[in-house]
Amino acid sequence: MTSSTYRPASAAEARFLAEYDASAYATPLVTVDPVIVTLRDEQLAVLLVKREEHPFLGSWGLPGGFIDIRNDADPEACAVRKLKEKAAFVSPYLEQVKTVGGRERDPRGWSLTVLFFALIAEDDVPPIDKRLAKWFPLSALPDAMAFDHRALIDCAIRRIRAKAEYTALPAHLLPQRFTLSKMQRVFELVLQRRLTAGAFRRRIEPLVEPIADCFETASHRPAQVYRLRPDSGSLIFEQPLKGARRK
Amino acid sequence: MTSSTYRPASAAEARFLAEYDASAYATPLVTVDPVIVTLRDEQLAVLLVKREEHPFLGSWGLPGGFIDIRNDADPEACAVRKLKEKAAFVSPYLEQVKTVGGRERDPRGWSLTVLFFALIAEDDVPPIDKRLAKWFPLSALPDAMAFDHRALIDCAIRRIRAKAEYTALPAHLLPQRFTLSKMQRVFELVLQRRLTAGAFRRRIEPLVEPIADCFETASHRPAQVYRLRPDSGSLIFEQPLKGARRK
DNA sequence: AGAATAGTGTCTGTAAGACATTATTCA
DNA sequence: TGAATAATGTCTTACAGACACTATTCT
């Protein structure tokens, strides 16, 4: 299958392309693996599916799979499709991490996988079919997982934690409306350390805007409800976080 | 070709693997493209090769190519092989950027490429066959390039520039021994702005060590020669650079 | 001596962390 | 009134950028 919109530069090139047979060469198996991350019970959790096919039949693994060159426009589209097939996620934040591959990572042969992570707010998590998929907190991942998926998860989580130091990435784990206390808690869970409220607010304030007359009320002072500023774009801070608070 | 070291979990899985034919499914074309970067005449420059095959015959493109699943252990090994095939680079710094793919980027069909960049010191650049390959300064890249290689170069350069803000990545563009002034100049060229000597030295000093009694001499005060500290590892700074100097 | 670059010392501004204090609600 | 959390104000510290000043060599 050759591309349709491309205009060959010469008759010789057109002939070459007409005769080109991509299947004549041995290529790697190519998959996409999304690490779908949310917060559950104050813990980072990832969605795993139970494999219904060989190899690793019955093991837990990432909800990924082969790129379908007929239907996927690009790797991102493939990742979105995988997310849709497992559950009707509402356009979560999706980011490519890296590509890993080699001769040994898949017993079916030389394989390459494009690793993504997706962040989704706890409130936006759709119900899942518990026979097929399950949320695992990071602290209680299954012992034996399919392929190198355990290493892939570690890699994606490292990336998320690293970016939380100098961007507002964890904001994508929050619902659209949130209080700054909730937001701080999410950052603390991702960063695995306590932050001080003053510094956190100063840092995050330029990226959020209060929703007028909207407060979250409880048996204490009501909390202003915020949303991300529509123009806050990449959510990058000038300064990385420095330390942790002592108490 | 299935992996040899894997031990199937069951007889059924062993049977499945024995009968698995990876070539039965349509897979993308899979390539690796390294953006080889050095400094020439006070400018960032990339190595391009003239394509000797269709498509884009005669155009300049990145010195990449197909993954050879027989000989390449993983994508990094493939990138190293590509670098070796074009010139005997001495183990340059190599980093994966991202993977791009889709239906339209290669007229031969749905293709995926794993993008890398390599950094190499001007002094370590081996001589190249000028009929096959050529260094292009970033400011004077060829107008029409093969595939989406122009966009790939832009992407790799953006990554290098971004990391120069919070890591000592540009150090890999220096020879093993260098003066701090030379180092500062390299950072300035990568960052495209002037830096102040005081702040730069404070920042970089923990990552380098002076070589005893080794000075670079000229018609002015001799400059201490430094090398990277062997333990400086990932070369990450606590603080990102903030601004530029005025004059 | 003067040119040229290497290298240092110090001031200032900015922003982070610490922490005490005030604010507001409900039980 | 007290518990609980929200939100603010201020002090201290760390470090980047500015910039003047000293150091050392060669011509």
Coordinates of C-alpha atoms (C1' of nucleotides) in Angstrom, one line a residue:
Chain A
M1 CA 0.0 0.0 0.0
T2 CA 1.6 3.2 -1.1
S3 CA 0.6 6.7 -0.2
S4 CA -1.9 8.3 -2.4
T5 CA -1.3 12.1 -2.1
Y6 CA 2.4 12.0 -3.0
R7 CA 3.4 13.3 -6.4
P8 CA 6.5 11.5 -7.7
A9 CA 9.2 13.8 -8.9
S10 CA 9.9 11.7 -12.0
A11 CA 8.6 8.9 -14.2
A12 CA 11.4 6.7 -12.9
E13 CA 10.3 7.4 -9.3
A14 CA 6.7 6.7 -10.2
R15 CA 7.7 3.4 -11.7
F16 CA 9.8 2.6 -8.6
L17 CA 6.8 3.3 -6.3
A18 CA 4.4 1.3 -8.4
E19 CA 6.6 -1.7 -8.2
Y20 CA 7.6 -1.3 -4.5
D21 CA 6.4 -4.1 -2.3
A22 CA 6.7 -3.2 1.4
S23 CA 6.0 -6.7 2.5
A24 CA 9.1 -8.0 0.7
Y25 CA 11.3 -7.0 3.7
A26 CA 11.2 -8.4 7.2
T27 CA 10.0 -5.6 9.5
P28 CA 9.5 -5.5 13.2
L29 CA 6.1 -6.1 14.8
V30 CA 4.9 -2.6 15.7
T31 CA 2.6 -1.9 18.7
V32 CA 1.5 1.1 20.7
D33 CA 1.2 0.8 24.5
P34 CA -0.6 3.5 26.6
V35 CA 0.0 3.7 30.3
I36 CA -3.4 5.1 31.5
V37 CA -2.9 6.8 34.8
T38 CA -5.4 8.2 37.3
L39 CA -5.7 8.7 41.0
R40 CA -7.7 6.3 43.1
D41 CA -7.8 6.3 46.8
E42 CA -5.0 8.9 47.0
Q43 CA -2.7 6.7 44.9
L44 CA -1.5 6.7 41.4
A45 CA -3.1 3.8 39.5
V46 CA -2.8 2.4 36.1
L47 CA -5.3 0.5 34.0
L48 CA -4.2 -3.1 33.0
V49 CA -6.1 -5.6 30.9
K50 CA -6.0 -9.4 31.2
R51 CA -4.5 -10.9 28.0
E52 CA -6.9 -13.1 26.2
E53 CA -4.4 -14.3 23.6
H54 CA -1.0 -15.9 23.4
P55 CA 1.6 -15.0 24.3
F56 CA 1.3 -14.3 28.1
L57 CA -2.3 -15.5 27.9
G58 CA -4.0 -14.6 31.2
S59 CA -1.3 -12.2 32.3
W60 CA -2.0 -8.5 33.1
G61 CA -0.6 -6.1 30.5
L62 CA -1.0 -2.6 29.1
P63 CA -4.1 -2.0 26.9
G64 CA -2.0 -1.6 23.8
G65 CA -1.8 -3.5 20.5
F66 CA -0.7 -3.5 17.0
I67 CA -0.8 -0.5 14.8
D68 CA -3.4 -1.0 12.1
I69 CA -2.0 0.7 9.0
R70 CA -5.4 0.6 7.4
N71 CA -7.2 2.6 10.1
D72 CA -4.6 4.5 12.2
A73 CA -3.4 7.7 10.7
D74 CA -0.4 7.9 13.0
P75 CA 0.9 6.4 16.3
E76 CA -1.1 9.0 18.4
A77 CA -4.3 8.0 16.6
C78 CA -3.6 4.4 17.3
A79 CA -3.1 5.2 21.0
V80 CA -6.4 7.0 21.0
R81 CA -8.1 4.0 19.4
K82 CA -6.7 1.7 22.0
L83 CA -8.0 3.9 24.7
K84 CA -11.4 4.0 23.1
E85 CA -11.5 0.2 22.7
K86 CA -11.0 -0.4 26.4
A87 CA -13.3 2.3 27.6
A88 CA -14.9 5.5 26.4
F89 CA -12.3 7.9 27.7
V90 CA -13.1 11.5 27.1
S91 CA -10.1 12.9 25.2
P92 CA -7.6 12.4 28.0
Y93 CA -4.2 14.1 28.0
L94 CA -1.9 11.9 25.9
E95 CA 1.9 12.1 25.5
Q96 CA 4.5 10.0 23.8
V97 CA 7.2 8.8 26.1
K98 CA 9.7 6.8 24.0
T99 CA 10.0 3.8 21.7
V100 CA 11.5 0.6 22.9
G101 CA 12.2 -2.4 20.9
G102 CA 14.4 -5.3 20.2
R103 CA 14.7 -8.9 19.5
E104 CA 13.9 -10.2 22.9
R105 CA 11.0 -8.2 24.2
D106 CA 8.3 -10.2 22.4
P107 CA 8.5 -14.0 21.8
R108 CA 6.8 -13.6 18.5
G109 CA 9.8 -11.8 17.1
W110 CA 11.6 -8.5 16.8
S111 CA 9.2 -5.9 18.1
L112 CA 8.9 -2.2 18.6
T113 CA 6.4 -0.4 20.8
V114 CA 5.7 3.3 21.0
L115 CA 5.0 4.0 24.6
F116 CA 2.5 6.7 25.7
F117 CA 1.0 7.8 28.9
A118 CA -2.5 9.2 29.3
L119 CA -3.7 11.2 32.3
I120 CA -7.3 11.1 33.3
A121 CA -9.2 12.7 36.2
E122 CA -10.7 10.3 38.8
D123 CA -14.1 11.8 38.1
D124 CA -13.9 11.3 34.4
V125 CA -12.9 7.6 34.6
P126 CA -15.7 5.6 32.8
P127 CA -16.9 2.4 34.4
I128 CA -14.9 -0.6 33.1
D129 CA -15.7 -4.2 32.5
K130 CA -14.0 -5.7 35.5
R131 CA -13.5 -9.1 33.9
L132 CA -11.3 -7.5 31.2
A133 CA -9.6 -4.6 32.9
K134 CA -8.7 -3.4 36.3
W135 CA -7.1 -0.4 38.0
F136 CA -3.9 -1.3 39.9
P137 CA -2.3 1.2 42.3
L138 CA 1.4 1.6 41.6
S139 CA 2.2 0.1 44.9
A140 CA 0.4 -3.2 44.1
L141 CA 1.1 -4.0 40.5
P142 CA 0.8 -7.7 39.6
D143 CA 4.0 -9.6 40.2
A144 CA 4.3 -11.1 36.7
M145 CA 3.2 -8.9 33.8
A146 CA 3.1 -9.5 30.1
F147 CA 6.2 -8.7 28.0
D148 CA 8.3 -5.8 29.4
H149 CA 5.2 -3.9 30.5
R150 CA 6.4 -3.5 34.1
A151 CA 9.4 -1.7 32.8
L152 CA 7.3 0.4 30.5
I153 CA 5.1 1.5 33.3
D154 CA 8.1 2.4 35.4
C155 CA 9.4 4.5 32.5
A156 CA 6.2 6.3 32.0
I157 CA 5.8 7.1 35.7
R158 CA 9.3 8.3 36.0
R159 CA 8.6 10.7 33.1
I160 CA 5.4 12.0 34.7
R161 CA 7.2 12.5 38.1
A162 CA 10.1 14.3 36.4
K163 CA 7.8 16.6 34.4
A164 CA 5.8 17.4 37.6
E165 CA 9.0 19.1 38.9
Y166 CA 8.9 21.8 36.3
T167 CA 5.5 21.7 34.6
A168 CA 1.8 21.6 35.8
L169 CA 1.3 18.2 34.1
P170 CA -0.5 16.7 37.2
A171 CA -3.3 19.2 36.5
H172 CA -4.5 16.7 33.9
L173 CA -5.3 14.4 36.8
L174 CA -7.8 16.9 38.1
P175 CA -11.4 17.5 37.0
Q176 CA -12.0 20.7 35.1
R177 CA -13.0 22.5 38.3
F178 CA -10.9 22.1 41.4
T179 CA -9.8 23.8 44.5
L180 CA -6.2 24.7 45.0
S181 CA -6.0 22.4 48.0
K182 CA -7.1 19.5 45.8
M183 CA -4.6 20.5 43.2
Q184 CA -1.8 20.7 45.8
R185 CA -2.8 17.2 47.0
V186 CA -2.5 15.8 43.5
F187 CA 0.9 17.3 43.1
E188 CA 2.0 15.9 46.4
L189 CA 0.8 12.4 45.4
V190 CA 2.7 12.6 42.1
L191 CA 5.8 14.1 43.6
Q192 CA 5.7 11.9 46.7
R193 CA 6.4 14.7 49.0
R194 CA 4.6 17.4 50.9
L195 CA 4.5 20.9 49.6
T196 CA 3.9 24.2 51.4
A197 CA 0.7 25.9 50.6
G198 CA 2.1 29.4 50.1
A199 CA 4.8 28.5 47.7
F200 CA 2.5 26.2 45.8
R201 CA -0.2 28.8 45.4
R202 CA 2.3 31.4 44.2
R203 CA 3.6 29.0 41.7
I204 CA 0.3 27.7 40.3
E205 CA -1.7 30.9 40.5
P206 CA -0.6 32.3 37.0
L207 CA -1.9 29.1 35.4
V208 CA -5.3 29.0 36.9
E209 CA -8.3 31.4 37.3
P210 CA -10.9 31.5 39.9
I211 CA -14.5 30.8 38.9
A212 CA -16.6 33.7 40.1
D213 CA -18.9 32.9 43.1
C214 CA -18.0 29.3 42.9
F215 CA -16.9 27.7 46.2
E216 CA -16.6 24.3 47.6
T217 CA -18.2 24.2 51.0
A218 CA -17.6 21.9 54.0
S219 CA -17.4 22.3 57.7
H220 CA -14.6 24.8 57.4
R221 CA -13.8 27.9 55.4
P222 CA -15.1 27.4 51.8
A223 CA -12.5 27.0 49.1
Q224 CA -12.5 29.0 45.9
V225 CA -13.0 26.8 42.8
Y226 CA -10.6 27.3 40.0
R227 CA -10.1 26.1 36.4
L228 CA -7.0 26.0 34.2
R229 CA -6.5 29.2 32.3
P230 CA -7.5 28.5 28.7
D231 CA -4.2 30.1 27.5
S232 CA -1.9 28.4 30.0
G233 CA -0.7 26.2 27.2
S234 CA 2.2 24.0 28.0
L235 CA 2.0 24.7 31.8
I236 CA 5.8 25.2 32.1
F237 CA 7.2 26.9 35.2
E238 CA 10.2 29.2 35.1
Q239 CA 11.6 27.5 38.2
P240 CA 11.6 23.9 39.2
L241 CA 10.3 22.9 42.6
K242 CA 13.2 22.9 45.0
G243 CA 12.7 21.0 48.2
A244 CA 10.0 19.6 50.4
R245 CA 8.5 21.0 53.5
R246 CA 9.7 19.6 56.8
K247 CA 6.5 18.9 58.5
Chain B
M1 CA 11.6 -15.3 13.3
T2 CA 10.7 -15.7 16.9
S3 CA 12.8 -15.0 20.0
S4 CA 15.1 -17.8 21.1
T5 CA 15.6 -17.2 24.9
Y6 CA 11.9 -17.0 25.8
R7 CA 10.4 -20.0 27.7
P8 CA 6.8 -20.5 26.9
A9 CA 4.5 -20.8 29.9
S10 CA 2.5 -23.6 28.4
A11 CA 2.5 -26.2 25.6
A12 CA -0.4 -24.3 24.0
E13 CA 1.7 -21.1 24.0
A14 CA 4.7 -23.0 22.6
R15 CA 2.4 -24.3 19.8
F16 CA 1.1 -20.8 19.2
L17 CA 4.6 -19.3 18.9
A18 CA 5.8 -22.1 16.6
E19 CA 2.9 -21.4 14.2
Y20 CA 3.1 -17.6 14.5
D21 CA 3.9 -15.9 11.2
A22 CA 4.8 -12.3 11.8
S23 CA 4.9 -11.6 8.1
A24 CA 1.2 -12.4 7.8
Y25 CA 0.2 -9.0 9.0
A26 CA 0.7 -5.7 7.2
T27 CA 3.2 -3.7 9.3
P28 CA 4.6 -0.2 8.9
L29 CA 8.0 0.4 7.3
V30 CA 10.3 1.0 10.3
T31 CA 13.3 3.3 10.0
V32 CA 15.7 5.1 12.3
D33 CA 16.8 8.6 11.6
P34 CA 19.7 10.3 13.5
V35 CA 20.2 14.0 13.4
I36 CA 24.0 14.3 13.7
V37 CA 24.8 17.7 15.2
T38 CA 28.1 19.5 15.5
L39 CA 29.5 23.0 15.6
R40 CA 31.1 24.3 12.5
D41 CA 32.2 28.0 12.1
E42 CA 30.3 29.0 15.2
Q43 CA 27.1 27.5 14.0
L44 CA 25.1 24.4 14.7
A45 CA 25.4 22.1 11.7
V46 CA 23.8 18.7 10.8
L47 CA 25.1 16.0 8.6
L48 CA 22.9 15.2 5.5
V49 CA 23.4 12.6 2.8
K50 CA 22.4 12.7 -0.8
R51 CA 19.9 10.0 -1.5
E52 CA 21.0 7.4 -4.0
E53 CA 17.7 5.6 -4.3
H54 CA 14.1 6.3 -4.9
P55 CA 12.1 7.9 -3.5
F56 CA 13.5 11.4 -3.3
L57 CA 16.5 10.3 -5.3
G58 CA 19.1 13.1 -5.3
S59 CA 17.6 14.9 -2.4
W60 CA 19.4 15.6 0.8
G61 CA 18.1 13.6 3.8
L62 CA 19.1 12.3 7.2
P63 CA 21.6 9.5 7.3
G64 CA 19.0 7.0 8.5
G65 CA 17.4 3.9 7.2
F66 CA 15.5 0.7 7.8
I67 CA 15.9 -1.3 11.0
D68 CA 17.5 -4.6 10.1
I69 CA 15.9 -7.1 12.5
R70 CA 18.6 -9.6 11.8
N71 CA 21.5 -7.4 12.9
D72 CA 20.1 -4.6 15.1
A73 CA 19.6 -5.6 18.7
D74 CA 17.4 -2.5 19.3
P75 CA 16.6 0.9 17.9
E76 CA 19.7 2.5 19.5
A77 CA 21.9 -0.2 18.0
C78 CA 20.4 0.6 14.7
A79 CA 21.2 4.3 15.1
V80 CA 24.7 3.5 16.1
R81 CA 25.1 1.3 13.0
K82 CA 23.7 4.1 10.7
L83 CA 26.3 6.5 12.3
K84 CA 29.1 4.0 11.7
E85 CA 28.0 3.4 8.1
K86 CA 28.3 7.1 7.2
A87 CA 31.5 7.8 9.1
A88 CA 33.5 6.3 11.9
F89 CA 32.1 8.4 14.7
V90 CA 33.7 7.7 18.0
S91 CA 30.8 6.8 20.3
P92 CA 29.0 10.2 20.2
Y93 CA 26.3 11.1 22.6
L94 CA 23.1 9.6 21.3
E95 CA 19.5 10.3 22.5
Q96 CA 16.1 9.3 21.3
V97 CA 13.8 12.2 20.6
K98 CA 10.5 10.7 19.5
T99 CA 8.8 8.5 17.0
V100 CA 6.8 9.9 14.1
G101 CA 4.8 8.0 11.7
G102 CA 1.8 7.8 9.5
R103 CA 0.3 7.1 6.2
E104 CA 1.6 10.1 4.3
R105 CA 5.2 10.6 5.4
D106 CA 6.7 8.0 3.0
P107 CA 5.3 7.4 -0.5
R108 CA 6.2 3.7 -0.2
G109 CA 3.6 3.3 2.5
W110 CA 2.7 3.7 6.2
S111 CA 6.0 4.3 7.8
L112 CA 7.4 4.9 11.3
T113 CA 10.7 6.4 12.1
V114 CA 12.5 6.6 15.5
L115 CA 14.2 9.9 15.6
F116 CA 17.5 10.4 17.4
F117 CA 20.0 13.1 17.8
A118 CA 23.8 12.6 18.1
L119 CA 26.1 15.3 19.4
I120 CA 29.7 15.3 18.3
A121 CA 32.6 17.7 19.1
E122 CA 34.0 19.6 16.1
D123 CA 37.4 18.1 16.7
D124 CA 36.1 14.5 16.7
V125 CA 34.3 14.8 13.4
P126 CA 35.9 12.3 11.1
P127 CA 36.5 13.3 7.4
I128 CA 33.5 12.5 5.3
D129 CA 33.2 11.6 1.6
K130 CA 31.9 14.9 0.2
R131 CA 30.2 13.3 -2.7
L132 CA 27.9 11.3 -0.3
A133 CA 27.5 13.5 2.7
K134 CA 27.8 17.1 3.7
W135 CA 27.5 19.3 6.8
F136 CA 24.8 22.0 6.6
P137 CA 24.6 24.8 9.0
L138 CA 21.1 25.1 10.4
S139 CA 20.7 28.5 8.8
A140 CA 21.3 27.1 5.3
L141 CA 19.6 23.8 5.1
P142 CA 18.6 22.6 1.6
D143 CA 15.3 24.0 0.5
A144 CA 13.7 20.7 -0.5
M145 CA 14.6 17.7 1.7
A146 CA 13.6 14.1 1.5
F147 CA 10.5 12.9 3.3
D148 CA 9.6 15.0 6.5
H149 CA 13.3 15.2 7.4
R150 CA 13.2 19.0 7.6
A151 CA 10.5 18.8 10.3
L152 CA 12.5 16.0 12.0
I153 CA 15.6 18.2 12.2
D154 CA 13.6 21.1 13.6
C155 CA 12.1 18.7 16.2
A156 CA 15.5 17.4 17.3
I157 CA 17.0 20.9 17.5
R158 CA 14.1 22.2 19.5
R159 CA 14.8 19.3 22.0
I160 CA 18.5 20.1 22.2
R161 CA 17.8 23.8 22.8
A162 CA 15.2 23.0 25.4
K163 CA 17.4 20.7 27.3
A164 CA 20.3 23.2 27.2
E165 CA 18.1 25.3 29.5
Y166 CA 18.3 22.9 32.4
T167 CA 21.0 20.4 31.6
A168 CA 24.6 20.6 30.5
L169 CA 23.8 18.7 27.3
P170 CA 25.8 21.1 25.0
A171 CA 28.9 19.8 26.8
H172 CA 28.8 16.9 24.4
L173 CA 29.6 19.3 21.6
L174 CA 32.9 20.0 23.2
P175 CA 36.1 18.0 23.0
Q176 CA 37.1 16.2 26.2
R177 CA 39.3 19.1 27.3
F178 CA 38.1 22.6 27.1
T179 CA 38.2 26.0 28.7
L180 CA 35.2 27.5 30.4
S181 CA 35.1 30.3 27.8
K182 CA 34.9 27.8 25.0
M183 CA 32.2 26.0 26.9
Q184 CA 30.3 29.2 27.5
R185 CA 30.5 30.0 23.8
V186 CA 29.0 26.6 22.9
F187 CA 26.1 27.2 25.3
E188 CA 25.5 30.6 23.8
L189 CA 25.4 29.1 20.3
V190 CA 23.0 26.5 21.3
L191 CA 20.8 28.8 23.3
Q192 CA 21.1 31.6 20.8
R193 CA 21.7 34.2 23.5
R194 CA 24.7 35.7 25.3
L195 CA 25.3 34.6 28.9
T196 CA 27.2 36.3 31.7
A197 CA 30.5 34.7 32.6
G198 CA 30.0 34.8 36.4
A199 CA 26.6 33.1 36.4
F200 CA 27.7 30.6 33.8
R201 CA 30.8 29.6 35.8
R202 CA 28.9 29.3 39.1
R203 CA 26.4 27.1 37.3
I204 CA 28.8 24.8 35.4
E205 CA 31.6 24.6 38.0
P206 CA 30.2 21.6 40.0
L207 CA 30.1 19.6 36.8
V208 CA 33.6 20.1 35.6
E209 CA 37.1 19.7 37.2
P210 CA 40.3 21.6 36.3
I211 CA 43.1 19.6 34.8
A212 CA 46.2 20.4 37.0
D213 CA 48.8 22.6 35.3
C214 CA 46.9 22.6 32.0
F215 CA 46.3 25.9 30.5
E216 CA 45.4 27.2 27.0
T217 CA 47.7 30.0 26.1
A218 CA 47.3 32.9 23.8
S219 CA 48.1 36.6 23.7
H220 CA 46.2 37.2 26.9
R221 CA 45.8 35.6 30.3
P222 CA 46.0 31.8 29.9
A223 CA 42.8 29.8 30.4
Q224 CA 42.5 26.9 32.8
V225 CA 41.6 23.7 30.9
Y226 CA 38.8 21.6 32.3
R227 CA 37.1 18.3 31.7
L228 CA 33.7 16.9 32.7
R229 CA 33.7 15.3 36.1
P230 CA 33.5 11.6 35.6
D231 CA 30.6 11.4 38.1
S232 CA 28.6 14.4 36.7
G233 CA 26.2 11.9 35.3
S234 CA 23.1 13.3 33.8
L235 CA 24.3 16.9 34.0
I236 CA 21.1 18.3 35.3
F237 CA 21.0 21.7 37.0
E238 CA 18.8 22.5 39.9
Q239 CA 17.8 25.8 38.4
P240 CA 17.1 26.5 34.7
L241 CA 18.7 29.5 33.1
K242 CA 16.6 32.5 33.5
G243 CA 17.4 35.3 31.1
A244 CA 20.0 36.7 28.8
R245 CA 22.5 39.3 29.4
R246 CA 21.9 42.7 28.0
K247 CA 25.2 43.5 26.3
Chain C
dA1 C1' 52.0 50.3 27.9
dG2 C1' 48.0 48.5 25.7
dA3 C1' 45.1 45.0 24.0
dA4 C1' 42.7 41.0 24.9
dT5 C1' 40.7 37.5 27.3
dA6 C1' 40.4 34.9 32.0
dG7 C1' 38.6 35.0 36.2
dT8 C1' 36.6 37.1 40.8
dG9 C1' 33.8 39.8 44.1
dT10 C1' 29.8 42.0 45.2
dC11 C1' 25.3 44.0 44.7
dT12 C1' 20.6 43.4 43.5
dG13 C1' 16.3 41.2 42.3
dT14 C1' 13.4 37.3 42.2
dA15 C1' 11.3 33.5 43.9
dA16 C1' 11.1 29.5 46.8
dG17 C1' 10.4 27.4 51.6
dA18 C1' 9.1 28.3 56.4
dC19 C1' 5.8 29.6 59.3
dA20 C1' 2.7 32.5 61.9
dT21 C1' -1.6 34.6 61.4
dT22 C1' -6.2 35.6 59.8
dA23 C1' -10.7 34.0 57.5
dT24 C1' -14.8 31.3 57.3
dT25 C1' -17.6 27.7 57.8
dC26 C1' -20.1 23.8 60.4
dA27 C1' -20.9 21.0 64.4
Chain D
dT1 C1' -16.8 28.0 71.0
dG2 C1' -13.8 24.9 68.9
dA3 C1' -12.3 22.1 65.0
dA4 C1' -11.0 22.2 60.5
dT5 C1' -9.3 23.8 56.4
dA6 C1' -8.6 28.0 53.3
dA7 C1' -5.9 31.8 52.3
dT8 C1' -2.5 35.5 53.2
dG9 C1' 1.6 38.0 54.8
dT10 C1' 6.2 38.2 55.9
dC11 C1' 10.8 36.6 56.9
dT12 C1' 14.8 34.1 55.3
dT13 C1' 17.6 31.9 52.0
dA14 C1' 19.4 30.6 47.6
dC15 C1' 20.8 31.8 43.4
dA16 C1' 20.7 34.1 38.9
dG17 C1' 22.1 38.3 36.3
dA18 C1' 24.7 42.6 36.3
dC19 C1' 28.9 44.6 36.3
dA20 C1' 33.0 46.5 37.9
dC21 C1' 37.4 45.0 39.0
dT22 C1' 41.7 42.2 39.1
dA23 C1' 44.9 38.9 36.7
dT24 C1' 48.0 37.4 33.2
dT25 C1' 49.8 36.9 28.9
dC26 C1' 51.6 38.6 24.3
dT27 C1' 52.8 42.3 21.1

